[in-house]
Coordinates of C-alpha atoms and ligand atoms in Angstrom, one line a residue:
M232 CA -0.1 50.1 -1.6
S233 CA 0.1 47.5 1.2
A234 CA 2.3 44.4 0.9
Q235 CA -0.9 42.3 0.8
S236 CA -2.6 44.2 -2.0
E237 CA 0.7 44.1 -4.0
A238 CA 0.8 40.3 -3.6
V239 CA -2.7 39.7 -5.0
R240 CA -3.0 40.1 -8.7
R241 CA -6.4 40.4 -10.3
L242 CA -7.0 37.7 -13.0
S243 CA -7.7 38.9 -16.5
V244 CA -9.5 37.3 -19.5
L245 CA -6.0 36.1 -20.6
D246 CA -5.7 34.1 -17.3
I247 CA -9.1 32.5 -18.1
A248 CA -7.9 31.7 -21.6
K249 CA -4.8 30.1 -20.1
L250 CA -6.9 27.9 -17.7
Y251 CA -9.0 26.8 -20.7
A252 CA -5.8 26.1 -22.8
D253 CA -4.4 24.1 -19.9
G254 CA -7.6 22.0 -19.8
V255 CA -8.5 23.2 -16.3
R256 CA -12.3 23.1 -15.8
I257 CA -13.3 26.7 -14.9
A258 CA -15.3 26.8 -11.6
T259 CA -17.5 29.9 -11.7
I260 CA -20.1 31.0 -9.3
T261 CA -22.2 34.1 -8.7
A262 CA -21.8 36.5 -5.8
Y263 CA -23.7 39.6 -4.9
D264 CA -22.1 41.0 -1.7
Y265 CA -18.8 41.8 0.0
P266 CA -18.4 39.0 2.5
T267 CA -19.5 36.2 0.2
A268 CA -17.3 37.5 -2.6
G269 CA -14.4 37.4 -0.1
L270 CA -15.1 33.8 0.7
V271 CA -15.4 32.9 -3.0
D272 CA -12.1 34.5 -3.6
Q273 CA -10.5 32.7 -0.7
A274 CA -11.7 29.4 -2.1
G275 CA -9.7 30.2 -5.2
I276 CA -12.6 30.5 -7.7
P277 CA -11.1 32.3 -10.7
L278 CA -14.3 33.8 -12.2
I279 CA -17.2 35.5 -10.4
L280 CA -20.4 36.6 -12.0
V281 CA -22.5 39.3 -10.4
G282 CA -25.5 37.8 -12.0
D283 CA -28.8 39.5 -12.6
S284 CA -30.2 36.5 -10.7
L285 CA -29.6 39.1 -8.0
A286 CA -33.1 40.1 -8.8
Q287 CA -34.7 36.9 -7.5
V288 CA -32.2 35.5 -5.0
M289 CA -31.2 38.7 -3.2
L290 CA -33.8 41.3 -4.0
G291 CA -37.0 39.2 -4.0
Y292 CA -38.2 40.2 -7.5
D293 CA -40.1 37.6 -9.5
T294 CA -37.9 37.8 -12.6
T295 CA -34.5 39.2 -13.7
V296 CA -36.4 41.6 -15.9
R297 CA -37.0 43.8 -12.9
V298 CA -33.4 44.5 -11.8
T299 CA -32.0 47.9 -12.7
M300 CA -28.5 49.2 -13.6
E301 CA -28.3 51.1 -10.3
E302 CA -29.1 47.9 -8.3
M303 CA -26.6 45.9 -10.3
L304 CA -23.9 48.6 -9.9
H305 CA -24.5 48.7 -6.2
H306 CA -23.9 45.0 -5.8
A307 CA -21.0 44.8 -8.3
K308 CA -19.1 47.5 -6.3
A309 CA -19.5 45.4 -3.2
V310 CA -18.3 42.2 -4.9
V311 CA -15.2 44.0 -6.4
R312 CA -14.3 45.2 -2.9
G313 CA -14.7 41.7 -1.5
A314 CA -12.8 39.7 -4.1
K315 CA -9.3 40.8 -4.8
R316 CA -8.1 38.1 -7.2
A317 CA -11.0 36.6 -9.2
L318 CA -12.0 38.1 -12.6
I319 CA -15.4 39.7 -12.0
V320 CA -18.0 39.8 -14.7
A321 CA -21.1 42.0 -14.2
D322 CA -24.4 40.9 -15.9
M323 CA -25.9 43.6 -18.1
P324 CA -29.5 44.0 -17.0
F325 CA -32.6 43.9 -19.2
L326 CA -32.7 46.8 -21.7
S327 CA -29.3 48.0 -20.8
Y328 CA -27.7 46.8 -24.1
T329 CA -30.5 47.2 -26.6
T330 CA -28.3 49.3 -28.9
P331 CA -24.5 49.2 -29.2
E332 CA -24.4 52.8 -27.9
D333 CA -26.4 51.9 -24.8
A334 CA -24.4 48.8 -24.3
V335 CA -21.0 50.7 -24.3
A336 CA -22.3 53.4 -22.0
N337 CA -23.8 51.0 -19.5
A338 CA -20.9 48.5 -19.6
G339 CA -18.5 51.4 -19.3
R340 CA -20.2 52.2 -16.0
F341 CA -19.6 48.7 -14.7
L342 CA -15.9 49.0 -15.5
R343 CA -15.4 52.6 -14.4
E344 CA -17.8 52.9 -11.4
A345 CA -17.8 49.4 -10.1
G346 CA -14.3 48.2 -11.2
V347 CA -15.4 44.9 -12.8
Q348 CA -13.3 43.5 -15.6
A349 CA -15.9 42.2 -18.0
V350 CA -19.7 42.1 -18.7
K351 CA -22.1 39.4 -19.7
I352 CA -24.9 39.8 -22.2
E353 CA -27.6 37.4 -23.2
G354 CA -28.3 36.4 -26.8
G355 CA -26.4 34.8 -29.7
V356 CA -26.8 36.0 -33.3
R357 CA -29.0 38.8 -32.1
S358 CA -26.3 40.2 -29.7
A359 CA -23.3 39.8 -32.0
R360 CA -23.3 43.5 -33.0
V361 CA -23.4 44.6 -29.4
I362 CA -20.6 42.3 -28.5
E363 CA -18.4 43.7 -31.3
A364 CA -19.1 47.2 -30.2
L365 CA -18.2 46.4 -26.6
L366 CA -14.9 44.7 -27.7
R367 CA -14.1 47.8 -29.9
A368 CA -14.5 49.9 -26.7
G369 CA -12.1 47.6 -24.8
I370 CA -14.7 45.8 -22.8
P371 CA -14.4 42.0 -22.5
V372 CA -17.7 40.1 -22.9
M373 CA -19.0 36.8 -21.8
G374 CA -21.9 35.6 -23.9
H375 CA -25.0 33.7 -22.7
I376 CA -27.2 31.5 -24.8
G377 CA -29.7 28.6 -24.3
L378 CA -32.1 29.7 -21.7
T379 CA -31.8 33.5 -21.5
P380 CA -33.9 34.5 -18.5
Q381 CA -34.3 38.1 -19.6
A382 CA -36.4 36.8 -22.5
I383 CA -38.8 35.0 -20.1
N384 CA -41.8 37.0 -21.3
T385 CA -41.3 35.7 -24.9
L386 CA -40.1 32.2 -23.9
G387 CA -43.2 31.7 -21.7
K388 CA -41.4 29.6 -19.1
V389 CA -38.1 28.3 -17.9
R390 CA -37.3 25.2 -19.9
V391 CA -34.4 23.4 -21.6
Q392 CA -33.4 24.9 -24.9
G393 CA -32.2 23.1 -28.0
K394 CA -33.9 19.8 -27.7
N395 CA -35.4 19.8 -31.3
R396 CA -33.5 20.1 -34.6
E397 CA -34.3 23.7 -35.3
Q398 CA -33.5 24.9 -31.8
A399 CA -30.2 22.8 -31.7
R400 CA -29.1 24.3 -35.1
A401 CA -30.0 27.8 -33.9
L402 CA -28.0 27.3 -30.7
L403 CA -24.9 26.2 -32.6
A404 CA -25.2 29.2 -34.8
D405 CA -25.6 31.4 -31.7
A406 CA -22.5 30.0 -30.1
L407 CA -20.4 30.5 -33.2
A408 CA -21.8 34.1 -33.6
V409 CA -20.8 35.0 -30.0
Q410 CA -17.4 33.5 -30.5
E411 CA -16.8 35.3 -33.8
A412 CA -18.0 38.6 -32.3
G413 CA -15.1 38.3 -29.8
A414 CA -16.5 37.0 -26.5
F415 CA -13.9 35.5 -24.2
S416 CA -16.3 32.8 -22.9
I417 CA -20.0 31.8 -23.2
V418 CA -22.6 30.6 -20.7
L419 CA -24.7 27.7 -21.9
E420 CA -27.8 27.6 -19.7
L421 CA -30.3 24.7 -19.7
V422 CA -29.0 23.0 -22.8
P423 CA -29.1 19.2 -23.3
G424 CA -25.7 17.6 -22.3
Q425 CA -24.9 16.2 -25.7
L426 CA -25.6 19.5 -27.5
A427 CA -23.5 21.5 -24.9
Q428 CA -20.7 19.0 -25.5
A429 CA -20.9 19.4 -29.3
I430 CA -20.9 23.2 -29.0
T431 CA -17.9 23.0 -26.6
D432 CA -16.0 20.8 -29.1
R433 CA -16.6 23.3 -31.9
L434 CA -15.5 26.4 -30.1
R435 CA -12.1 27.9 -29.2
I436 CA -13.5 29.8 -26.2
P437 CA -14.6 28.2 -23.0
T438 CA -18.2 27.2 -22.5
I439 CA -19.4 27.7 -18.9
G440 CA -22.4 25.5 -18.3
I441 CA -25.4 25.7 -16.0
G442 CA -27.8 22.8 -16.4
A443 CA -25.8 21.8 -19.5
G444 CA -24.0 18.7 -18.3
A445 CA -20.3 17.9 -17.6
G446 CA -19.1 18.4 -21.2
C447 CA -18.6 22.2 -20.9
S448 CA -15.2 23.8 -20.3
G449 CA -16.4 25.1 -16.9
Q450 CA -19.5 25.3 -14.7
I451 CA -21.4 28.2 -13.1
Q452 CA -23.9 28.0 -10.3
V453 CA -26.1 30.5 -8.5
I454 CA -24.4 30.7 -5.1
T455 CA -27.5 30.5 -3.0
D456 CA -28.3 27.1 -4.7
T457 CA -24.8 25.8 -4.0
L458 CA -25.0 27.0 -0.4
G459 CA -28.5 25.7 0.2
L460 CA -29.7 29.2 1.2
G461 CA -32.9 29.4 -0.7
D462 CA -36.1 27.5 0.0
W463 CA -36.0 26.0 -3.6
A464 CA -33.2 25.0 -5.9
P465 CA -33.3 23.9 -9.6
K466 CA -32.7 20.2 -10.5
H467 CA -29.2 20.9 -11.9
A468 CA -28.0 22.4 -8.6
R469 CA -26.2 20.5 -5.9
P470 CA -26.3 22.0 -2.4
Y471 CA -22.9 21.8 -0.8
A472 CA -24.2 23.2 2.5
D473 CA -27.5 23.9 4.2
L474 CA -27.2 27.5 5.0
H475 CA -31.0 27.9 5.2
G476 CA -31.1 25.4 8.1
T477 CA -27.9 26.8 9.7
I478 CA -29.1 30.4 9.6
L479 CA -32.6 29.6 10.7
D480 CA -31.2 27.6 13.7
A481 CA -28.7 30.4 14.6
I482 CA -31.3 33.1 14.5
S483 CA -33.9 31.0 16.5
R484 CA -31.3 30.3 19.2
Y485 CA -30.3 34.0 19.3
K486 CA -34.0 35.0 19.7
A487 CA -34.4 32.4 22.5
D488 CA -31.3 33.7 24.3
V489 CA -32.4 37.4 24.1
E490 CA -35.9 36.5 25.4
A491 CA -34.4 34.4 28.3
G492 CA -31.9 37.2 29.2
A493 CA -29.1 34.8 28.4
F494 CA -27.6 37.2 25.7
P495 CA -25.6 39.2 26.2
A496 CA -23.6 37.6 29.1
A497 CA -20.8 39.1 31.1
A498 CA -18.2 38.1 28.5
E499 CA -20.2 40.0 25.8
T500 CA -20.6 43.2 27.9
V501 CA -18.2 46.1 28.4
L502 CA -18.0 47.7 31.9
M503 CA -16.9 51.1 33.0
D504 CA -15.3 52.2 36.3
P505 CA -18.3 52.2 38.6
A506 CA -16.9 55.2 40.4
V507 CA -17.2 57.3 37.2
L508 CA -20.8 56.3 36.8
D509 CA -21.5 57.1 40.5
E510 CA -20.1 60.6 39.9
V511 CA -22.1 61.1 36.7
L512 CA -25.3 60.1 38.4
G513 CA -24.5 61.9 41.6
R514 CA -24.9 58.9 43.8
G515 CA -22.9 57.3 46.6
H516 CA -21.3 53.9 46.6
A517 CA -24.2 52.6 48.6
D518 CA -26.7 53.6 45.9
R519 CA -24.8 51.7 43.2
A520 CA -27.1 49.7 40.9
D521 CA -24.7 47.6 38.9
R522 CA -25.4 44.2 40.4
A523 CA -26.5 42.9 37.1
F524 CA -22.9 43.1 35.8
G525 CA -21.4 41.0 38.6
T526 CA -19.5 43.7 40.5
D527 CA -20.4 44.8 44.0
A528 CA -22.9 42.0 44.0
D529 CA -23.9 42.6 47.6
I530 CA -24.7 46.3 47.2
P531 CA -28.4 46.9 47.2
V532 CA -30.0 48.5 44.2
G533 CA -30.4 52.2 44.9
G534 CA -33.6 54.0 44.1
I535 CA -31.9 57.0 42.4
P536 CA -34.4 58.9 40.2
L537 CA -33.0 59.4 36.8
D538 CA -34.1 63.0 36.8
R539 CA -32.1 63.8 39.9
D540 CA -30.6 67.2 39.8
L541 CA -26.9 66.7 39.1
Ligands
LIG1 O1 -27.7 35.8 -13.5 C1 -27.1 34.7 -13.3 O2 -26.9 34.2 -12.2 C2 -26.7 34.0 -14.6 C3 -26.2 32.6 -14.4 C4 -27.3 31.7 -14.2 C5 -25.4 32.2 -15.6 O3 -26.9 34.5 -15.6

């Protein structure tokens, strides 16, 4: 083990509980790949979600329903390699936790094969049995209520949840059920601010809000929204960068440079001893054709046929 890997300790659910107990608002963000996870870690984010939003923001699917266990595992592995300190939660994809048995088998793959420390599952009262089974198997769980995107086909469309009396009561019951089942935290997605605050006040586990106002114990955002990478972002997101513009500009300038012959330049080119190449090509010094590289600039280009008998 290197000195560096010894120095970095992976956070656990107990560390998240301590942040919550200390009143620290828990900044959480999604990540899906190695380099971004490394940057998120460097920024000191304690909790990373490999969200199934992967489906839309990285893989180009129309809904999260489409993403598979194998795709989630592939990205979770990269995130674990990239982030050495943050607690990493993997989102259980659609139909991977329909029964407690399926849930334990699939969540076990996330811990064993990818090396994440916890999983997230959608649903409140309806998911309590599954959460309990995961806990019994030693797998920490983050709950997720409010808008649950995997249910998009029954919900009809993405909209705020809990605005009317019945929905608000149901959400409170969902939050309590997730807590009593043993989850270490719970995502509240697209919930009115006052209701999210009321739920937060009634729980002893941290609520992590997205589109749920400032009254939650922490916040989570989809990283492409925060970085301004997509061509659209939800109303609750705040872009802290314009990576869409930055990347587009960089790639356009690269293309222009290649087309103009301005990339690569001498500083970006490796040269070899011209005498070695002369020998390989069986040509004399006078035939040398390396003027483009700035050496022997006054030597005329030789017309050596490439199929010359060496
Ligand atoms: O998949 C995801 O990114 C999520 C967050 C929106 C909480 O579930």
